[in-house]
């Protein structure tokens, strides 16, 4: 009560009771005010409240200016079933439990309105990056998480949070502001006590942070007390925009201000009150509501044990036109529907607009809170004079210093050219165009300038990882180019979603060999196959010739039939009709062997016609890769790896092959392989391998809001085909360069091997055994064959007999 604040509050409560009963003379109840001094000590406030409850038997308590006092008195009110009208809202350990402090009624403006008002200003001017500056008081700390949550819903990035203690010295505040000056963000949202404002803005002006380009947004925690501040303090805040609780000017308000001023002047002539702050008006209205509720509760004839519950219900049901506007306490909180947006100009805060919080039903309130809808529009605001005297309407203009790599090869991605005549540096390429299109589609302006990462000789000043690390060191605000996403780099920066294919590929020259059709099968397999063709034909002839005229004829005709029948089974074109079941059995088994053999031959030949057969680990074979490539490629455990820098060097090395000083294959990320094949597509082929890289993307500082926004635009570009159009423009792509799924080889091994005899030994064994069995059965059970053999033997015997007789005659002669 010894403070100026306490004296004004007590005068407002007394004035409210006086005015209320002057207007309601006929009321049967009278509220008697019993004052106790908390002396700024929460425990003393609790002791005084206990004394009032036990000895005076009070029916309600008004007080609790701090959060600690609010917590203590809220628990006391719950135990005693007595309404506590609190300046500060108690912090509940169970935020989802609305009944935790049912007897606590907040008579100050709900912080949700404050948070949504700040968020509305940020949204109108489309600021995407802000710095939060607050004090270490409970009021300051408690509102920041709510404010941060609303910013997150609106995709506003909090570049930094700075907490300044009330007890901080000027030197400490100066040092903290120096740290904030180094940040790129120049929009400050300040939520501090009015007691800290003079020291803060004194140091802000010393550092030149009230110049053009800076923006300061203050909450009502400071702006509601602007009229109490010294004129020099107000002059140091020129250009500040803030929220102020709106109190409509009325005759009643003027009378109250005059009454309080005169009463305090009579007690202390040095105490001057020019106007009453919003929280004093809320106390006046809350006292009015309490007096009305007590009158209504007295008519309920409730017992003393239930009187507190009845009184609380009546307070929560009050709804009337007070000095501060429409007064109501739904869920135990004061809902104030309007905030004033003010701009500090000269020695006063000039109103430039309003923020309206409309609530008609509980459902409507939920809709507003969840979706952040409000009635603040940019065209409703008057011209604002910003720090530095500028009247321009600031927008979310972000300025970026962007580092780009300086490539020797594959300049289709990034090309850096220096124009000596104009002294300009032109940066073009596929990656640059993707960035420009994505950044131009954002709902806010982003100004950027490209800076090649090069030394005085025009050569890249380090590796790609060194370039990315410059963002972490804050030498660049972003890196744009063919930057591969890696886990190590992600420790220092955030990447957008990739705008290229993922993984690495193996590039090999297509096979050119006039005898390639012989290579799918080994020599032994060719010889064995030919022998089995002839053997099968012979066995079929043996079985069929005695009964089938198509297998009979002169010896030459029968030999031709054997060869024709056996080899025509390759294409299933044999025309001879088979009569014997044994021969059919032999042919069925052989046709199965031919089917398997031809299928594997076709698959192996097709693979060889597409991709040259190489053995990665064989002596004399070299693998090429891009110079300065990722360790994940260099460390693939291939023997004899050679670095190259451009697509032209790739082509030259592949054409020479390993035996002439070149390489047998190239391993690189798919974007570079695609560029190469766009130039040499007819001579080379690609094998898709493991996705061991994550594609190319853009790098930004950790937590940058641009990462999410640009990723969204890249996703849209991919869906709408813009990325494909850019690829066709820069790479001259006529067809998709994605590897064929049929050529996928996740082990990065040779795609095929020559088929050997051992691979088909089982098939030949089955065919041979089947033919032997058929021949054996035929010889044992075929009567025709036995007659044929018998006839042949008889002919041979007759011929031998004639020969013997001939020889006897010769000898006799």
Coordinates of C-alpha atoms in Angstrom, one line a residue, residues 66-392:
X66 CA 2.2 -11.3 -8.5
X67 CA 2.1 -14.9 -9.8
X68 CA 3.4 -16.3 -6.5
X69 CA 0.7 -14.4 -4.5
X70 CA -1.9 -15.6 -7.0
X71 CA -0.9 -19.3 -6.5
X72 CA -0.9 -19.0 -2.7
X73 CA -4.3 -17.2 -2.5
X74 CA -5.8 -19.4 -5.1
X75 CA -5.1 -22.5 -3.0
X76 CA -6.5 -20.6 0.1
X77 CA -9.6 -19.7 -1.8
X78 CA -10.1 -23.4 -2.9
X79 CA -9.8 -24.5 0.7
X80 CA -12.1 -21.8 2.2
X81 CA -14.5 -21.7 -0.8
X82 CA -14.1 -18.0 -1.1
X83 CA -13.7 -16.2 -4.4
X84 CA -10.3 -14.6 -5.0
X85 CA -10.3 -11.7 -7.5
X86 CA -6.7 -11.8 -8.7
X87 CA -4.7 -9.3 -10.7
X88 CA -2.4 -12.1 -11.8
X89 CA -3.4 -15.5 -13.1
X90 CA -2.2 -18.5 -11.0
X91 CA 0.0 -21.1 -12.8
X92 CA -1.6 -24.5 -12.6
X93 CA 0.5 -27.7 -12.6
X94 CA -2.4 -29.2 -14.5
X95 CA -3.0 -26.9 -17.5
X96 CA -5.7 -29.1 -19.0
X97 CA -7.7 -29.0 -15.7
X98 CA -9.8 -25.9 -15.9
X99 CA -11.2 -26.6 -12.4
X100 CA -7.8 -26.6 -10.7
X101 CA -8.4 -23.1 -9.2
X102 CA -12.2 -22.7 -9.6
X103 CA -12.4 -19.9 -7.0
X104 CA -9.8 -17.8 -8.6
X105 CA -11.2 -15.0 -10.9
X106 CA -8.8 -13.1 -13.1
X107 CA -9.6 -9.4 -13.2
X108 CA -6.8 -8.5 -15.5
X109 CA -6.8 -9.0 -19.3
X110 CA -6.3 -12.6 -20.4
X111 CA -2.8 -13.1 -21.9
X112 CA -4.3 -15.0 -24.8
X113 CA -5.7 -11.7 -26.2
X114 CA -2.3 -10.2 -25.8
X115 CA -0.6 -13.0 -27.6
X116 CA -3.1 -13.0 -30.5
X117 CA -2.8 -9.3 -30.9
X118 CA 1.0 -9.5 -31.3
X119 CA 0.6 -12.4 -33.7
X120 CA -1.9 -10.3 -35.7
X121 CA 0.6 -7.5 -36.2
X122 CA 3.3 -9.9 -37.2
X123 CA 0.9 -11.6 -39.7
X124 CA -0.2 -8.3 -41.3
X125 CA 3.3 -7.2 -42.1
X126 CA 4.3 -10.8 -43.1
X127 CA 7.4 -10.9 -40.9
X128 CA 8.8 -14.4 -40.9
X129 CA 11.7 -13.9 -38.4
X130 CA 11.6 -12.2 -35.0
X131 CA 13.6 -11.9 -31.9
X132 CA 11.9 -12.3 -28.5
X133 CA 13.1 -10.0 -25.7
X134 CA 11.6 -10.5 -22.3
X135 CA 12.4 -10.1 -18.6
X136 CA 12.8 -12.7 -16.0
X137 CA 9.7 -12.0 -14.1
X138 CA 6.9 -14.6 -13.8
X139 CA 4.7 -12.5 -16.0
X140 CA 7.4 -12.3 -18.6
X141 CA 8.4 -15.9 -18.5
X142 CA 4.8 -17.3 -18.5
X143 CA 3.6 -15.6 -21.7
X144 CA 6.7 -16.5 -23.8
X145 CA 5.8 -20.2 -24.4
X146 CA 2.3 -19.2 -25.4
X147 CA 3.6 -16.5 -27.8
X148 CA 6.2 -19.0 -29.2
X149 CA 3.4 -21.5 -29.8
X150 CA 1.4 -19.0 -31.8
X151 CA 4.4 -18.0 -33.9
X152 CA 5.0 -21.7 -34.7
X153 CA 1.4 -22.1 -35.9
X154 CA 1.9 -19.2 -38.2
X155 CA 5.3 -20.4 -39.4
X156 CA 7.1 -17.4 -37.8
X157 CA 10.7 -18.3 -37.0
X158 CA 12.1 -17.1 -33.6
X159 CA 15.7 -16.3 -34.5
X160 CA 16.7 -15.7 -30.8
X161 CA 15.2 -15.5 -27.3
X162 CA 16.8 -13.1 -24.9
X163 CA 16.0 -12.8 -21.3
X164 CA 17.0 -9.7 -19.3
X165 CA 16.8 -9.6 -15.6
X166 CA 15.0 -6.7 -13.9
X167 CA 18.1 -6.2 -11.8
X168 CA 20.4 -6.1 -14.9
X169 CA 22.9 -3.2 -15.0
X170 CA 23.3 -0.9 -18.0
X171 CA 26.5 -2.7 -18.9
X172 CA 24.8 -6.1 -18.9
X173 CA 21.9 -4.8 -21.1
X174 CA 24.4 -3.2 -23.4
X175 CA 26.3 -6.5 -23.9
X176 CA 23.1 -8.4 -24.6
X177 CA 22.0 -5.9 -27.2
X178 CA 25.4 -6.1 -28.9
X179 CA 24.9 -9.8 -29.3
X180 CA 21.5 -9.2 -30.8
X181 CA 22.9 -6.6 -33.2
X182 CA 25.0 -9.4 -34.9
X183 CA 21.9 -11.3 -35.9
X184 CA 20.3 -10.8 -39.3
X185 CA 16.8 -10.4 -37.9
X186 CA 15.8 -6.8 -37.1
X187 CA 12.2 -7.3 -35.8
X188 CA 12.1 -7.4 -32.0
X189 CA 9.0 -8.4 -29.9
X190 CA 9.5 -7.0 -26.4
X191 CA 7.6 -8.2 -23.4
X192 CA 9.1 -6.6 -20.3
X193 CA 8.0 -4.6 -17.3
X194 CA 7.6 -0.9 -17.7
X195 CA 10.3 -0.5 -15.0
X196 CA 12.9 -2.0 -17.4
X197 CA 11.9 0.1 -20.4
X198 CA 14.0 3.2 -19.6
X199 CA 17.3 1.3 -19.3
X200 CA 16.5 -0.9 -22.3
X201 CA 15.8 1.9 -24.8
X202 CA 18.6 4.1 -23.4
X203 CA 21.1 1.4 -24.5
X204 CA 19.2 0.6 -27.7
X205 CA 19.7 4.3 -28.8
X206 CA 23.4 4.2 -27.8
X207 CA 23.9 1.2 -30.2
X208 CA 22.0 2.8 -33.0
X209 CA 19.3 0.1 -32.9
X210 CA 16.5 2.7 -33.3
X211 CA 17.7 3.5 -36.9
X212 CA 15.9 2.7 -40.1
X213 CA 15.5 -1.0 -40.7
X214 CA 14.8 -1.9 -37.1
X215 CA 11.3 -2.8 -35.8
X216 CA 10.3 -2.8 -32.1
X217 CA 6.9 -4.3 -31.0
X218 CA 6.0 -3.9 -27.4
X219 CA 3.3 -5.6 -25.4
X220 CA 0.8 -3.9 -23.1
X221 CA 3.0 -4.8 -20.1
X222 CA 5.0 -1.7 -21.1
X223 CA 2.7 0.3 -23.2
X224 CA -0.1 0.4 -20.6
X225 CA 2.2 2.4 -18.4
X226 CA 3.6 4.8 -21.0
X227 CA 1.9 7.8 -19.5
X228 CA 3.8 7.2 -16.2
X229 CA 7.1 7.3 -18.0
X230 CA 9.4 10.3 -18.2
X231 CA 9.3 12.4 -21.4
X232 CA 12.9 11.6 -22.1
X233 CA 12.1 7.8 -22.0
X234 CA 9.3 8.3 -24.4
X235 CA 11.5 10.3 -26.8
X236 CA 14.0 7.4 -26.8
X237 CA 11.2 5.1 -28.0
X238 CA 10.4 7.0 -31.3
X239 CA 9.0 4.6 -33.9
X240 CA 8.0 1.9 -31.4
X241 CA 4.8 0.1 -32.1
X242 CA 2.9 -1.6 -29.3
X243 CA -0.3 -3.0 -28.0
X244 CA -2.2 -1.1 -25.4
X245 CA -5.4 -2.1 -23.6
X246 CA -8.2 -0.1 -25.0
X247 CA -10.2 2.0 -22.5
X248 CA -12.9 4.0 -24.3
X249 CA -13.0 7.7 -23.2
X250 CA -16.2 8.5 -21.3
X251 CA -17.5 11.0 -18.8
X252 CA -17.5 8.4 -16.1
X253 CA -13.9 7.6 -16.7
X254 CA -13.0 11.3 -16.6
X255 CA -14.9 11.7 -13.3
X256 CA -13.2 8.6 -11.8
X257 CA -9.7 9.9 -12.8
X258 CA -10.5 13.3 -11.3
X259 CA -11.8 11.7 -8.1
X260 CA -8.7 9.5 -7.7
X261 CA -6.4 12.4 -8.6
X262 CA -8.0 14.7 -6.0
X263 CA -8.1 12.1 -3.3
X264 CA -4.4 11.3 -3.7
X265 CA -3.4 14.9 -4.1
X266 CA -5.0 15.7 -0.7
X267 CA -2.9 13.0 0.9
X268 CA 0.3 13.8 -1.0
X269 CA 0.5 16.9 -3.2
X270 CA 3.6 15.4 -5.0
X271 CA 1.6 12.5 -6.3
X272 CA 0.3 13.4 -9.7
X273 CA -2.1 11.1 -11.7
X274 CA -2.6 12.3 -15.3
X275 CA -4.6 9.2 -16.3
X276 CA -5.5 5.8 -15.0
X277 CA -3.9 2.7 -16.6
X278 CA -6.0 -0.2 -17.8
X279 CA -5.4 -2.4 -14.8
X280 CA -6.8 0.3 -12.5
X281 CA -10.0 0.5 -14.6
X282 CA -10.3 -3.3 -14.5
X283 CA -10.1 -3.2 -10.7
X284 CA -12.9 -0.6 -10.7
X285 CA -15.1 -2.8 -13.0
X286 CA -14.3 -6.0 -11.0
X287 CA -15.3 -4.3 -7.7
X288 CA -18.6 -3.2 -9.4
X289 CA -19.2 -6.8 -10.5
X290 CA -18.5 -8.1 -7.0
X291 CA -20.9 -5.7 -5.4
X292 CA -23.6 -6.7 -7.9
X293 CA -22.9 -10.4 -7.4
X294 CA -23.2 -10.1 -3.6
X295 CA -26.6 -8.4 -3.9
X296 CA -27.8 -11.2 -6.2
X297 CA -26.3 -14.0 -3.9
X298 CA -28.1 -12.5 -0.8
X299 CA -31.4 -13.3 -2.4
X300 CA -30.6 -17.0 -2.7
X301 CA -30.9 -17.7 1.1
X302 CA -28.0 -20.1 1.0
X303 CA -26.2 -21.4 4.0
X304 CA -22.8 -19.9 4.9
X305 CA -21.0 -23.1 3.8
X306 CA -22.5 -22.8 0.3
X307 CA -22.5 -19.0 0.1
X308 CA -19.0 -18.9 -1.5
X309 CA -20.1 -21.2 -4.3
X310 CA -23.3 -19.2 -4.9
X311 CA -21.3 -15.9 -4.9
X312 CA -18.7 -17.3 -7.3
X313 CA -21.5 -18.4 -9.7
X314 CA -23.0 -14.9 -9.6
X315 CA -19.6 -13.3 -10.3
X316 CA -19.1 -15.5 -13.3
X317 CA -22.6 -14.8 -14.6
X318 CA -22.1 -11.0 -14.5
X319 CA -22.1 -9.2 -17.9
X320 CA -22.4 -5.5 -18.0
X321 CA -21.0 -2.3 -19.6
X322 CA -18.1 -1.1 -17.5
X323 CA -15.6 1.7 -17.9
X324 CA -13.3 -0.6 -19.8
X325 CA -16.0 -1.9 -22.1
X326 CA -18.0 -5.1 -22.0
X327 CA -17.2 -6.9 -18.8
X328 CA -17.5 -10.7 -18.4
X329 CA -15.6 -13.5 -16.7
X330 CA -16.2 -16.7 -18.6
X331 CA -14.2 -19.6 -17.0
X332 CA -12.9 -17.2 -14.4
X333 CA -11.0 -14.9 -16.8
X334 CA -11.7 -11.3 -17.9
X335 CA -12.4 -11.1 -21.6
X336 CA -11.4 -7.8 -23.0
X337 CA -12.5 -7.5 -26.6
X338 CA -10.2 -4.8 -28.0
X339 CA -6.6 -3.8 -28.0
X340 CA -5.2 -0.5 -29.2
X341 CA -2.3 -0.5 -31.6
X342 CA -0.2 2.6 -30.9
X343 CA 2.9 4.2 -32.4
X344 CA 5.2 6.3 -30.3
X345 CA 5.7 9.7 -32.0
X346 CA 7.1 12.7 -30.2
X347 CA 6.1 12.6 -26.5
X348 CA 3.0 10.4 -26.9
X349 CA 1.6 7.2 -28.2
X350 CA -0.6 7.8 -31.2
X351 CA -3.3 5.3 -32.0
X352 CA -2.9 3.8 -35.5
X353 CA -5.4 0.9 -35.3
X354 CA -7.3 -1.6 -33.3
X355 CA -7.3 -5.4 -32.8
X356 CA -10.7 -6.9 -32.1
X357 CA -11.2 -10.1 -30.2
X358 CA -14.8 -11.2 -30.9
X359 CA -16.4 -13.9 -28.8
X360 CA -20.1 -14.8 -29.1
X361 CA -20.0 -18.4 -28.1
X362 CA -17.6 -20.9 -26.6
X363 CA -17.3 -22.5 -30.0
X364 CA -16.4 -19.3 -31.6
X365 CA -13.7 -18.6 -29.1
X366 CA -12.2 -22.0 -29.8
X367 CA -12.3 -21.3 -33.5
X368 CA -10.4 -18.1 -33.1
X369 CA -7.8 -19.6 -30.8
X370 CA -7.1 -22.6 -32.9
X371 CA -6.9 -20.8 -36.2
X372 CA -5.5 -17.4 -35.2
X373 CA -8.3 -15.5 -37.0
X374 CA -8.6 -11.8 -36.1
X375 CA -10.1 -8.6 -37.4
X376 CA -6.9 -6.7 -37.9
X377 CA -6.3 -5.8 -41.6
X378 CA -3.4 -3.8 -43.0
X379 CA -5.8 -1.3 -44.6
X380 CA -7.3 -0.6 -41.2
X381 CA -4.0 0.8 -39.9
X382 CA -2.9 4.4 -40.2
X383 CA 0.5 5.4 -41.4
X384 CA 3.2 4.2 -39.0
X385 CA 6.4 6.1 -38.4
X386 CA 9.0 3.5 -37.9
X387 CA 12.4 3.9 -36.2
X388 CA 14.6 6.2 -38.1
X389 CA 11.6 8.3 -39.2
X390 CA 10.7 6.1 -42.1
X391 CA 7.0 6.0 -43.0
X392 CA 7.3 3.1 -45.4

